[in-house]
mmCIF file of C-alpha atoms and ligand atoms in Angstrom:
data_model
loop_
_atom_site.group_PDB
_atom_site.id
_atom_site.type_symbol
_atom_site.label_atom_id
_atom_site.label_comp_id
_atom_site.label_asym_id
_atom_site.label_seq_id
_atom_site.Cartn_x
_atom_site.Cartn_y
_atom_site.Cartn_z
ATOM 1 C CA UNK A 1051 -23.779 11.295 -1.426
ATOM 2 C CA UNK A 1052 -22.363 7.798 -1.974
ATOM 3 C CA UNK A 1053 -19.666 7.054 -4.542
ATOM 4 C CA UNK A 1054 -22.163 5.714 -7.060
ATOM 5 C CA UNK A 1055 -24.509 8.695 -6.887
ATOM 6 C CA UNK A 1056 -21.615 11.101 -7.069
ATOM 7 C CA UNK A 1057 -20.288 9.449 -10.229
ATOM 8 C CA UNK A 1058 -23.722 9.448 -11.853
ATOM 9 C CA UNK A 1059 -24.092 13.165 -11.065
ATOM 10 C CA UNK A 1060 -20.619 13.934 -12.449
ATOM 11 C CA UNK A 1061 -21.383 12.033 -15.619
ATOM 12 C CA UNK A 1062 -24.716 13.829 -16.082
ATOM 13 C CA UNK A 1063 -23.026 17.215 -15.683
ATOM 14 C CA UNK A 1064 -20.301 16.379 -18.157
ATOM 15 C CA UNK A 1065 -22.191 14.437 -20.817
ATOM 16 C CA UNK A 1066 -25.795 15.561 -20.250
ATOM 17 C CA UNK A 1067 -27.364 12.121 -19.862
ATOM 18 C CA UNK A 1068 -27.716 9.152 -17.551
ATOM 19 C CA UNK A 1069 -24.948 6.585 -17.091
ATOM 20 C CA UNK A 1070 -24.586 2.923 -16.205
ATOM 21 C CA UNK A 1071 -21.897 2.240 -13.588
ATOM 22 C CA UNK A 1072 -19.172 -0.388 -13.607
ATOM 23 C CA UNK A 1073 -16.318 -1.260 -11.323
ATOM 24 C CA UNK A 1074 -13.219 -3.439 -11.371
ATOM 25 C CA UNK A 1075 -10.871 -4.038 -8.422
ATOM 26 C CA UNK A 1076 -7.145 -3.816 -7.857
ATOM 27 C CA UNK A 1077 -5.417 -6.791 -6.222
ATOM 28 C CA UNK A 1078 -2.873 -8.106 -3.814
ATOM 29 C CA UNK A 1079 -1.022 -11.323 -4.395
ATOM 30 C CA UNK A 1080 -0.800 -13.525 -1.307
ATOM 31 C CA UNK A 1081 1.888 -15.739 -2.814
ATOM 32 C CA UNK A 1082 3.199 -16.818 -6.236
ATOM 33 C CA UNK A 1083 5.299 -13.889 -7.411
ATOM 34 C CA UNK A 1084 6.901 -13.794 -10.858
ATOM 35 C CA UNK A 1085 5.451 -17.192 -11.588
ATOM 36 C CA UNK A 1086 2.576 -16.192 -13.886
ATOM 37 C CA UNK A 1087 4.728 -15.621 -16.972
ATOM 38 C CA UNK A 1088 6.469 -18.922 -16.258
ATOM 39 C CA UNK A 1089 3.179 -20.836 -16.686
ATOM 40 C CA UNK A 1090 3.093 -21.340 -12.920
ATOM 41 C CA UNK A 1091 0.709 -20.853 -9.989
ATOM 42 C CA UNK A 1092 -0.456 -17.671 -8.249
ATOM 43 C CA UNK A 1093 -2.797 -16.915 -5.357
ATOM 44 C CA UNK A 1094 -4.065 -13.331 -5.615
ATOM 45 C CA UNK A 1095 -7.138 -11.689 -4.076
ATOM 46 C CA UNK A 1096 -9.138 -8.763 -5.455
ATOM 47 C CA UNK A 1097 -9.369 -5.889 -2.951
ATOM 48 C CA UNK A 1098 -11.881 -3.191 -2.150
ATOM 49 C CA UNK A 1099 -9.887 -0.488 -3.928
ATOM 50 C CA UNK A 1100 -11.221 -0.179 -7.453
ATOM 51 C CA UNK A 1101 -11.601 1.719 -10.689
ATOM 52 C CA UNK A 1102 -15.100 3.018 -11.462
ATOM 53 C CA UNK A 1103 -16.517 3.765 -14.885
ATOM 54 C CA UNK A 1104 -19.740 5.669 -15.567
ATOM 55 C CA UNK A 1105 -20.687 4.982 -19.163
ATOM 56 C CA UNK A 1106 -23.306 5.512 -21.867
ATOM 57 C CA UNK A 1107 -23.362 4.410 -25.502
ATOM 58 C CA UNK A 1108 -22.904 6.603 -28.524
ATOM 59 C CA UNK A 1109 -23.874 5.509 -31.988
ATOM 60 C CA UNK A 1110 -21.245 7.467 -33.919
ATOM 61 C CA UNK A 1111 -18.213 5.258 -33.299
ATOM 62 C CA UNK A 1112 -16.500 7.817 -31.059
ATOM 63 C CA UNK A 1113 -14.993 6.832 -27.740
ATOM 64 C CA UNK A 1114 -14.719 9.791 -25.374
ATOM 65 C CA UNK A 1115 -13.031 9.181 -22.049
ATOM 66 C CA UNK A 1116 -12.582 11.550 -19.128
ATOM 67 C CA UNK A 1117 -10.275 10.645 -16.239
ATOM 68 C CA UNK A 1118 -11.251 12.302 -12.977
ATOM 69 C CA UNK A 1119 -7.851 11.373 -11.524
ATOM 70 C CA UNK A 1120 -5.836 13.360 -14.065
ATOM 71 C CA UNK A 1121 -8.693 15.666 -15.108
ATOM 72 C CA UNK A 1122 -8.065 15.105 -18.779
ATOM 73 C CA UNK A 1123 -10.141 13.831 -21.706
ATOM 74 C CA UNK A 1124 -9.298 11.880 -24.803
ATOM 75 C CA UNK A 1125 -11.351 11.130 -27.891
ATOM 76 C CA UNK A 1126 -10.792 8.359 -30.380
ATOM 77 C CA UNK A 1127 -12.564 7.042 -33.456
ATOM 78 C CA UNK A 1128 -13.171 3.313 -33.062
ATOM 79 C CA UNK A 1129 -13.832 2.803 -36.757
ATOM 80 C CA UNK A 1130 -10.433 4.181 -37.746
ATOM 81 C CA UNK A 1131 -8.252 1.365 -36.478
ATOM 82 C CA UNK A 1132 -5.845 1.593 -33.583
ATOM 83 C CA UNK A 1133 -4.332 4.806 -32.379
ATOM 84 C CA UNK A 1134 -0.630 4.800 -31.692
ATOM 85 C CA UNK A 1135 0.732 4.277 -28.206
ATOM 86 C CA UNK A 1136 1.176 7.667 -26.540
ATOM 87 C CA UNK A 1137 2.765 6.825 -23.202
ATOM 88 C CA UNK A 1138 -0.246 8.506 -21.518
ATOM 89 C CA UNK A 1139 -2.911 7.066 -19.216
ATOM 90 C CA UNK A 1140 -5.357 6.612 -22.078
ATOM 91 C CA UNK A 1141 -3.224 3.880 -23.641
ATOM 92 C CA UNK A 1142 -4.927 1.540 -21.140
ATOM 93 C CA UNK A 1143 -8.583 2.164 -22.083
ATOM 94 C CA UNK A 1144 -7.846 2.691 -25.787
ATOM 95 C CA UNK A 1145 -5.691 -0.434 -25.803
ATOM 96 C CA UNK A 1146 -8.573 -2.427 -24.353
ATOM 97 C CA UNK A 1147 -11.012 -1.102 -26.973
ATOM 98 C CA UNK A 1148 -8.480 -2.153 -29.629
ATOM 99 C CA UNK A 1149 -7.920 -5.621 -28.111
ATOM 100 C CA UNK A 1150 -11.666 -6.282 -27.804
ATOM 101 C CA UNK A 1151 -12.164 -5.369 -31.446
ATOM 102 C CA UNK A 1152 -9.241 -7.619 -32.376
ATOM 103 C CA UNK A 1153 -10.954 -10.410 -30.425
ATOM 104 C CA UNK A 1154 -13.994 -10.001 -32.681
ATOM 105 C CA UNK A 1155 -16.305 -7.876 -30.510
ATOM 106 C CA UNK A 1156 -18.253 -5.195 -32.349
ATOM 107 C CA UNK A 1157 -18.041 -1.988 -30.379
ATOM 108 C CA UNK A 1158 -19.665 1.257 -31.431
ATOM 109 C CA UNK A 1159 -18.951 4.332 -29.382
ATOM 110 C CA UNK A 1160 -19.264 5.448 -25.792
ATOM 111 C CA UNK A 1161 -18.792 8.267 -23.325
ATOM 112 C CA UNK A 1162 -16.846 7.145 -20.275
ATOM 113 C CA UNK A 1163 -16.112 8.892 -16.994
ATOM 114 C CA UNK A 1164 -13.331 7.039 -15.153
ATOM 115 C CA UNK A 1165 -12.193 7.398 -11.567
ATOM 116 C CA UNK A 1166 -9.965 5.054 -9.602
ATOM 117 C CA UNK A 1167 -8.945 4.784 -5.984
ATOM 118 C CA UNK A 1168 -6.273 2.124 -6.488
ATOM 119 C CA UNK A 1169 -3.033 4.062 -5.855
ATOM 120 C CA UNK A 1170 -0.988 4.462 -9.031
ATOM 121 C CA UNK A 1171 2.429 2.872 -9.333
ATOM 122 C CA UNK A 1172 2.086 1.075 -5.990
ATOM 123 C CA UNK A 1173 1.989 -2.476 -7.358
ATOM 124 C CA UNK A 1174 -1.742 -2.963 -6.645
ATOM 125 C CA UNK A 1175 -2.703 -3.238 -10.322
ATOM 126 C CA UNK A 1176 -4.325 0.107 -10.907
ATOM 127 C CA UNK A 1177 -3.674 -0.579 -14.588
ATOM 128 C CA UNK A 1178 -5.569 -3.888 -14.602
ATOM 129 C CA UNK A 1179 -8.429 -2.164 -12.753
ATOM 130 C CA UNK A 1180 -8.827 0.513 -15.429
ATOM 131 C CA UNK A 1181 -8.430 -2.013 -18.258
ATOM 132 C CA UNK A 1182 -10.977 -4.440 -16.893
ATOM 133 C CA UNK A 1183 -13.534 -1.819 -15.804
ATOM 134 C CA UNK A 1184 -13.447 -0.161 -19.227
ATOM 135 C CA UNK A 1185 -13.533 -3.512 -21.044
ATOM 136 C CA UNK A 1186 -16.456 -4.724 -18.964
ATOM 137 C CA UNK A 1187 -18.326 -1.449 -19.553
ATOM 138 C CA UNK A 1188 -17.819 -1.563 -23.324
ATOM 139 C CA UNK A 1189 -18.960 -5.176 -23.601
ATOM 140 C CA UNK A 1190 -22.002 -4.658 -21.410
ATOM 141 C CA UNK A 1191 -23.064 -1.413 -23.089
ATOM 142 C CA UNK A 1192 -23.192 -3.158 -26.451
ATOM 143 C CA UNK A 1193 -24.942 -6.256 -25.190
ATOM 144 C CA UNK A 1194 -21.956 -8.619 -25.707
ATOM 145 C CA UNK A 1195 -21.991 -11.735 -23.522
ATOM 146 C CA UNK A 1196 -19.251 -11.362 -20.934
ATOM 147 C CA UNK A 1197 -16.773 -14.203 -20.718
ATOM 148 C CA UNK A 1198 -14.523 -13.132 -17.848
ATOM 149 C CA UNK A 1199 -11.540 -15.162 -18.980
ATOM 150 C CA UNK A 1200 -11.702 -13.760 -22.528
ATOM 151 C CA UNK A 1201 -11.993 -10.280 -21.075
ATOM 152 C CA UNK A 1202 -8.903 -10.849 -18.915
ATOM 153 C CA UNK A 1203 -6.952 -12.130 -21.914
ATOM 154 C CA UNK A 1204 -7.970 -9.137 -24.044
ATOM 155 C CA UNK A 1205 -6.882 -6.760 -21.267
ATOM 156 C CA UNK A 1206 -3.547 -8.560 -20.935
ATOM 157 C CA UNK A 1207 -3.075 -8.288 -24.698
ATOM 158 C CA UNK A 1208 -3.809 -4.542 -24.510
ATOM 159 C CA UNK A 1209 -1.109 -4.181 -21.878
ATOM 160 C CA UNK A 1210 1.420 -6.388 -23.688
ATOM 161 C CA UNK A 1211 0.944 -5.097 -27.206
ATOM 162 C CA UNK A 1212 -0.544 -1.612 -26.864
ATOM 163 C CA UNK A 1213 0.882 -0.262 -23.619
ATOM 164 C CA UNK A 1214 4.112 -2.227 -24.106
ATOM 165 C CA UNK A 1215 4.423 -3.930 -20.700
ATOM 166 C CA UNK A 1216 5.081 -7.693 -20.889
ATOM 167 C CA UNK A 1217 2.988 -8.599 -17.832
ATOM 168 C CA UNK A 1218 1.571 -12.065 -17.172
ATOM 169 C CA UNK A 1219 -2.130 -12.871 -16.761
ATOM 170 C CA UNK A 1220 -2.471 -12.649 -12.958
ATOM 171 C CA UNK A 1221 -3.625 -9.040 -12.500
ATOM 172 C CA UNK A 1222 -6.297 -8.948 -15.197
ATOM 173 C CA UNK A 1223 -7.499 -12.426 -14.296
ATOM 174 C CA UNK A 1224 -8.113 -11.670 -10.620
ATOM 175 C CA UNK A 1225 -9.707 -8.307 -11.442
ATOM 176 C CA UNK A 1226 -12.217 -10.274 -13.554
ATOM 177 C CA UNK A 1227 -12.639 -13.359 -11.356
ATOM 178 C CA UNK A 1228 -12.240 -12.115 -7.753
ATOM 179 C CA UNK A 1229 -14.630 -13.390 -5.095
ATOM 180 C CA UNK A 1230 -15.416 -11.608 -1.829
ATOM 181 C CA UNK A 1231 -13.828 -13.348 1.149
ATOM 182 C CA UNK A 1232 -11.606 -15.517 -1.072
ATOM 183 C CA UNK A 1233 -8.262 -15.614 -2.783
ATOM 184 C CA UNK A 1234 -7.997 -17.421 -6.121
ATOM 185 C CA UNK A 1235 -5.632 -20.276 -6.850
ATOM 186 C CA UNK A 1236 -4.842 -19.920 -10.552
ATOM 187 C CA UNK A 1237 -2.906 -22.217 -12.839
ATOM 188 C CA UNK A 1238 -1.502 -19.697 -15.309
ATOM 189 C CA UNK A 1239 -0.969 -22.362 -17.971
ATOM 190 C CA UNK A 1240 -4.423 -23.923 -18.165
ATOM 191 C CA UNK A 1241 -6.217 -20.955 -16.532
ATOM 192 C CA UNK A 1242 -7.990 -23.463 -14.297
ATOM 193 C CA UNK A 1243 -8.797 -21.780 -11.020
ATOM 194 C CA UNK A 1244 -10.527 -22.290 -7.735
ATOM 195 C CA UNK A 1245 -11.531 -19.947 -4.941
ATOM 196 C CA UNK A 1246 -9.656 -20.409 -1.667
ATOM 197 C CA UNK A 1247 -11.618 -19.203 1.333
ATOM 198 C CA UNK A 1248 -9.733 -16.863 3.631
ATOM 199 C CA UNK A 1249 -10.019 -17.443 7.384
ATOM 200 C CA UNK A 1250 -12.720 -15.407 9.138
ATOM 201 C CA UNK A 1251 -11.565 -12.462 11.201
ATOM 202 C CA UNK A 1252 -8.635 -11.659 8.928
ATOM 203 C CA UNK A 1253 -7.729 -8.378 7.252
ATOM 204 C CA UNK A 1254 -5.524 -7.938 4.220
ATOM 205 C CA UNK A 1255 -3.326 -5.071 5.313
ATOM 206 C CA UNK A 1256 -1.445 -3.416 2.486
ATOM 207 C CA UNK A 1257 1.535 -1.247 3.427
ATOM 208 C CA UNK A 1258 2.821 1.116 0.784
ATOM 209 C CA UNK A 1259 6.542 1.895 1.058
ATOM 210 C CA UNK A 1260 5.868 5.051 -0.989
ATOM 211 C CA UNK A 1261 8.872 4.273 -3.183
ATOM 212 C CA UNK A 1262 8.863 3.123 -6.765
ATOM 213 C CA UNK A 1263 12.236 2.584 -8.338
ATOM 214 C CA UNK A 1264 12.662 3.461 -11.988
ATOM 215 C CA UNK A 1265 14.110 -0.021 -12.443
ATOM 216 C CA UNK A 1266 10.696 -1.682 -12.128
ATOM 217 C CA UNK A 1267 9.724 -1.901 -15.800
ATOM 218 C CA UNK A 1268 13.146 -2.605 -17.303
ATOM 219 C CA UNK A 1269 14.183 -5.141 -14.660
ATOM 220 C CA UNK A 1270 10.843 -6.945 -15.042
ATOM 221 C CA UNK A 1271 11.715 -7.633 -18.665
ATOM 222 C CA UNK A 1272 15.259 -8.648 -17.714
ATOM 223 C CA UNK A 1273 13.827 -11.225 -15.268
ATOM 224 C CA UNK A 1274 11.588 -12.606 -17.994
ATOM 225 C CA UNK A 1275 14.558 -12.982 -20.307
ATOM 226 C CA UNK A 1276 16.603 -14.707 -17.619
ATOM 227 C CA UNK A 1277 13.795 -17.220 -17.114
ATOM 228 C CA UNK A 1278 13.625 -17.828 -20.870
ATOM 229 C CA UNK A 1279 17.391 -18.309 -20.910
ATOM 230 C CA UNK A 1280 17.080 -20.885 -18.119
ATOM 231 C CA UNK A 1281 14.412 -22.809 -20.036
ATOM 232 C CA UNK A 1282 16.524 -22.773 -23.203
ATOM 233 C CA UNK A 1283 19.610 -24.187 -21.450
ATOM 234 C CA UNK A 1284 17.673 -26.770 -19.446
ATOM 235 C CA UNK A 1285 15.697 -27.899 -22.500
ATOM 236 C CA UNK A 1286 18.973 -29.097 -24.071
ATOM 237 C CA UNK A 1287 18.937 -31.925 -21.523
ATOM 238 C CA UNK A 1288 15.243 -31.944 -20.619
ATOM 239 C CA UNK A 1289 13.568 -31.716 -24.033
ATOM 240 C CA UNK A 1290 10.070 -32.175 -22.606
ATOM 241 C CA UNK A 1291 10.066 -28.836 -20.724
ATOM 242 C CA UNK A 1292 8.267 -25.825 -22.139
ATOM 243 C CA UNK A 1293 8.649 -23.427 -19.247
ATOM 244 C CA UNK A 1294 10.016 -23.301 -15.693
ATOM 245 C CA UNK A 1295 6.680 -24.706 -14.583
ATOM 246 C CA UNK A 1296 7.859 -28.062 -15.920
ATOM 247 C CA UNK A 1297 11.163 -28.069 -14.019
ATOM 248 C CA UNK A 1298 11.458 -29.862 -10.680
ATOM 249 C CA UNK A 1299 13.814 -28.885 -7.920
ATOM 250 C CA UNK A 1300 15.797 -32.092 -8.555
ATOM 251 C CA UNK A 1301 16.127 -31.325 -12.290
ATOM 252 C CA UNK A 1302 17.408 -27.902 -11.450
ATOM 253 C CA UNK A 1303 20.029 -29.196 -8.999
ATOM 254 C CA UNK A 1304 21.156 -31.913 -11.392
ATOM 255 C CA UNK A 1305 21.723 -29.492 -14.280
ATOM 256 C CA UNK A 1306 22.833 -26.501 -12.298
ATOM 257 C CA UNK A 1307 26.211 -26.310 -14.054
ATOM 258 C CA UNK A 1308 24.498 -25.497 -17.369
ATOM 259 C CA UNK A 1309 23.330 -22.177 -15.946
ATOM 260 C CA UNK A 1310 25.117 -19.031 -14.868
ATOM 261 C CA UNK A 1311 24.797 -18.360 -11.149
ATOM 262 C CA UNK A 1312 22.297 -15.543 -11.747
ATOM 263 C CA UNK A 1313 20.078 -17.582 -14.072
ATOM 264 C CA UNK A 1314 20.250 -20.516 -11.674
ATOM 265 C CA UNK A 1315 19.001 -18.353 -8.791
ATOM 266 C CA UNK A 1316 16.196 -16.870 -10.915
ATOM 267 C CA UNK A 1317 15.088 -20.398 -11.819
ATOM 268 C CA UNK A 1318 15.364 -21.558 -8.224
ATOM 269 C CA UNK A 1319 13.020 -18.774 -7.145
ATOM 270 C CA UNK A 1320 10.384 -19.752 -9.699
ATOM 271 C CA UNK A 1321 10.606 -23.494 -9.036
ATOM 272 C CA UNK A 1322 10.427 -23.119 -5.248
ATOM 273 C CA UNK A 1323 7.755 -20.398 -5.423
ATOM 274 C CA UNK A 1324 5.432 -22.628 -7.453
ATOM 275 C CA UNK A 1325 5.782 -25.244 -4.769
ATOM 276 C CA UNK A 1326 5.087 -22.673 -2.027
ATOM 277 C CA UNK A 1327 1.833 -21.607 -3.721
ATOM 278 C CA UNK A 1328 0.510 -25.170 -3.599
ATOM 279 C CA UNK A 1329 1.560 -25.593 0.000
ATOM 280 C CA UNK A 1330 0.056 -22.228 0.952
ATOM 281 C CA UNK A 1331 -3.289 -23.161 -0.633
ATOM 282 C CA UNK A 1332 -3.443 -26.392 1.351
ATOM 283 C CA UNK A 1333 -2.315 -24.640 4.556
ATOM 284 C CA UNK A 1334 -5.244 -22.230 4.039
ATOM 285 C CA UNK A 1335 -7.616 -25.179 3.764
ATOM 286 C CA UNK A 1336 -6.230 -26.790 6.925
ATOM 287 C CA UNK A 1337 -6.158 -23.472 8.792
ATOM 288 C CA UNK A 1338 -2.458 -24.074 9.443
ATOM 289 C CA UNK A 1339 -1.305 -20.605 10.477
ATOM 290 C CA UNK A 1340 2.282 -21.553 11.224
ATOM 291 C CA UNK A 1341 2.816 -22.769 7.672
ATOM 292 C CA UNK A 1342 1.168 -19.683 6.193
ATOM 293 C CA UNK A 1343 3.581 -17.439 8.036
ATOM 294 C CA UNK A 1344 6.613 -19.520 7.155
ATOM 295 C CA UNK A 1345 5.711 -19.747 3.467
ATOM 296 C CA UNK A 1346 5.209 -16.000 3.172
ATOM 297 C CA UNK A 1347 8.542 -15.373 4.871
ATOM 298 C CA UNK A 1348 10.284 -17.875 2.572
ATOM 299 C CA UNK A 1349 8.674 -16.263 -0.465
ATOM 300 C CA UNK A 1350 9.910 -12.826 0.551
ATOM 301 C CA UNK A 1351 13.404 -14.135 1.162
ATOM 302 C CA UNK A 1352 13.510 -15.887 -2.184
ATOM 303 C CA UNK A 1353 12.347 -12.715 -3.985
ATOM 304 C CA UNK A 1354 14.977 -10.728 -2.114
ATOM 305 C CA UNK A 1355 17.967 -13.042 -2.477
ATOM 306 C CA UNK A 1356 17.336 -15.211 -5.549
ATOM 307 C CA UNK A 1357 15.099 -13.107 -7.752
ATOM 308 C CA UNK A 1358 16.503 -9.770 -6.491
ATOM 309 C CA UNK A 1359 13.328 -7.744 -6.946
ATOM 310 C CA UNK A 1360 12.931 -6.466 -3.378
ATOM 311 C CA UNK A 1361 14.503 -3.250 -2.054
ATOM 312 C CA UNK A 1362 15.588 -1.849 1.314
ATOM 313 C CA UNK A 1363 12.189 -0.237 1.979
ATOM 314 C CA UNK A 1364 10.233 -3.443 1.282
ATOM 315 C CA UNK A 1365 12.582 -5.456 3.495
ATOM 316 C CA UNK A 1366 12.195 -2.891 6.255
ATOM 317 C CA UNK A 1367 8.389 -2.893 5.935
ATOM 318 C CA UNK A 1368 8.327 -6.699 6.324
ATOM 319 C CA UNK A 1369 10.688 -6.414 9.258
ATOM 320 C CA UNK A 1370 8.664 -3.847 11.195
ATOM 321 C CA UNK A 1371 5.470 -5.808 10.501
ATOM 322 C CA UNK A 1372 6.996 -8.891 12.123
ATOM 323 C CA UNK A 1373 7.375 -6.938 15.374
ATOM 324 C CA UNK A 1374 3.617 -6.239 15.649
ATOM 325 C CA UNK A 1375 0.917 -8.292 17.352
ATOM 326 C CA UNK A 1376 -1.604 -10.224 15.254
ATOM 327 C CA UNK A 1377 0.537 -10.841 12.168
ATOM 328 C CA UNK A 1378 -0.150 -14.063 10.278
ATOM 329 C CA UNK A 1379 2.364 -13.436 7.515
ATOM 330 C CA UNK A 1380 4.053 -10.653 5.535
ATOM 331 C CA UNK A 1381 5.851 -10.332 2.226
ATOM 332 C CA UNK A 1382 6.336 -7.984 -0.703
ATOM 333 C CA UNK A 1383 3.521 -8.184 -3.252
ATOM 334 C CA UNK A 1384 3.495 -7.507 -7.004
ATOM 335 C CA UNK A 1385 6.444 -6.900 -9.303
ATOM 336 C CA UNK A 1386 8.735 -5.397 -6.642
ATOM 337 C CA UNK A 1387 11.394 -2.613 -6.593
ATOM 338 C CA UNK A 1388 9.133 -0.653 -4.251
ATOM 339 C CA UNK A 1389 5.378 -0.627 -3.977
ATOM 340 C CA UNK A 1390 3.600 -2.564 -1.255
ATOM 341 C CA UNK A 1391 3.786 -5.427 1.181
ATOM 342 C CA UNK A 1392 0.823 -7.683 1.939
ATOM 343 C CA UNK A 1393 0.198 -8.564 5.562
ATOM 344 C CA UNK A 1394 -2.333 -11.057 6.834
ATOM 345 C CA UNK A 1395 -3.457 -9.614 10.145
ATOM 346 C CA UNK A 1396 -6.080 -10.643 12.685
ATOM 347 C CA UNK A 1397 -8.908 -8.130 12.352
ATOM 348 C CA UNK A 1398 -8.966 -7.289 16.059
ATOM 349 C CA UNK A 1399 -5.335 -6.179 15.879
ATOM 350 C CA UNK A 1400 -5.529 -4.445 12.492
ATOM 351 C CA UNK A 1401 -5.800 -0.832 13.729
ATOM 352 C CA UNK A 1402 -2.891 -1.208 16.162
ATOM 353 C CA UNK A 1403 -0.900 -3.004 13.498
ATOM 354 C CA UNK A 1404 -1.511 -0.077 11.168
ATOM 355 C CA UNK A 1405 -0.350 2.574 13.623
ATOM 356 C CA UNK A 1406 2.571 0.454 14.881
ATOM 357 C CA UNK A 1407 3.940 -0.177 11.390
ATOM 358 C CA UNK A 1408 3.409 3.434 10.332
ATOM 359 C CA UNK A 1409 5.310 4.774 13.353
ATOM 360 C CA UNK A 1410 8.229 2.345 12.992
ATOM 361 C CA UNK A 1411 8.534 2.883 9.237
ATOM 362 C CA UNK A 1412 8.365 6.655 9.647
ATOM 363 C CA UNK A 1413 11.022 6.600 12.344
ATOM 364 C CA UNK A 1414 13.403 4.652 10.114
ATOM 365 C CA UNK A 1415 12.783 6.396 6.777
ATOM 366 C CA UNK A 1416 11.093 9.746 7.499
ATOM 367 C CA UNK A 1417 8.419 8.654 5.031
ATOM 368 C CA UNK A 1418 4.735 8.370 5.922
ATOM 369 C CA UNK A 1419 3.461 5.072 4.550
ATOM 370 C CA UNK A 1420 -0.109 4.692 3.289
ATOM 371 C CA UNK A 1421 -1.601 1.634 4.950
ATOM 372 C CA UNK A 1422 -4.870 0.167 3.696
ATOM 373 C CA UNK A 1423 -7.031 -2.237 5.674
ATOM 374 C CA UNK A 1424 -8.596 -4.250 2.862
ATOM 375 C CA UNK A 1425 -11.067 -7.064 2.404
ATOM 376 C CA UNK A 1426 -11.029 -9.616 -0.397
ATOM 377 C CA UNK A 1427 -13.572 -8.292 -2.894
ATOM 378 C CA UNK A 1428 -15.593 -9.391 -5.919
ATOM 379 C CA UNK A 1429 -14.297 -9.065 -9.463
ATOM 380 C CA UNK A 1430 -15.554 -6.648 -12.110
ATOM 381 C CA UNK A 1431 -19.238 -5.954 -12.491
ATOM 382 C CA UNK A 1432 -22.077 -3.585 -13.116
ATOM 383 C CA UNK A 1433 -23.202 -1.511 -10.124
ATOM 384 C CA UNK A 1434 -26.891 -1.086 -9.585
ATOM 385 C CA UNK A 1435 -26.760 1.267 -6.611
HETATM 386 C C1 GLA B 1832 3.261 -7.582 -12.136
HETATM 387 C C2 GLA B 1832 2.695 -8.237 -13.390
HETATM 388 C C3 GLA B 1832 2.096 -9.607 -13.095
HETATM 389 C C4 GLA B 1832 3.092 -10.474 -12.316
HETATM 390 C C5 GLA B 1832 3.664 -9.712 -11.135
HETATM 391 C C6 GLA B 1832 4.748 -10.472 -10.422
HETATM 392 O O1 GLA B 1832 2.204 -7.288 -11.256
HETATM 393 O O2 GLA B 1832 1.692 -7.412 -13.970
HETATM 394 O O3 GLA B 1832 1.710 -10.229 -14.283
HETATM 395 O O4 GLA B 1832 4.108 -10.954 -13.146
HETATM 396 O O5 GLA B 1832 4.194 -8.448 -11.520
HETATM 397 O O6 GLA B 1832 4.243 -11.602 -9.811
#
């Protein structure tokens, strides 16, 4: 039985009727890390690891959700206003229902059966996948026209205001707008975007360090504050700037003495990373493999030394990858402090790359890494299979 049939059968057993199926992907980010909340540029790709939702409407205003991953259900009354944040997995789907209602959509009720294969806490946006798949399902079930950008913004709002994580727009946006075979160059200020075709014969190989440091959430917010601090100080002499997106490398050098060393290095990461995203996108267009590799290496180094969001395991994973055949570029991906690296690998070498990295990482850490050979996938949608 395929995934789709299995989910339909599970739904029928649990809720006693037929379901419509939806899916939204997780993501990797090829380059442009910690730039989204600075109004900058990112270049993520949706991947073929996803969250699935089997869903059917109810007319009584109740939202019942079952998670096959945690084997738990939750029920909420949509007419009764928002529930309070609980710190549990259901904050994501309930937060999305709340944000969609806040955005003016009229939702009634629904039964949802949710199952995801994006690994949790690995920096591949399992949370965006559940938000977007549930949001898409609710809109489609009630016949609302789906505007993918509005959906992404509602999901980001759910995460910011309901779940309590101050993420940028990248993860939800790519889960909505992904395109098979492409990455997406996104301007996080204007939300203008364009698909960037990935070279043929390339695999997106995602290597999970299997570590997640407890620092991830708190340090993310610290980095955001340091960027805001940088903007505040620089705006005293550069009144036209609104965010680090508006600061050039020359500005930053000229006014360096206004910033503490730490804030200066945080700003330098963001300013140089924005530039790397643009150069990476044009290197992709030209098929310039040498530049791709160099830019990914520079990005990793900048995240490690200036932004200080890498960790020993991520550095090691990048290091062992660089010793394998067929590598076009490697760096940490996502928020950092553990999680995954993204590796662009020639498809013919992907299997050997996978076993070579796994063996070297295991030898050095005694941990078995999960390594996924991914393709760039489409964004959220209804499944008709
Ligand atoms: C997390 C956030 C994103 C982005 C990245 C870092 O994945 O959810 O918005 O800030 O970290 O690039």
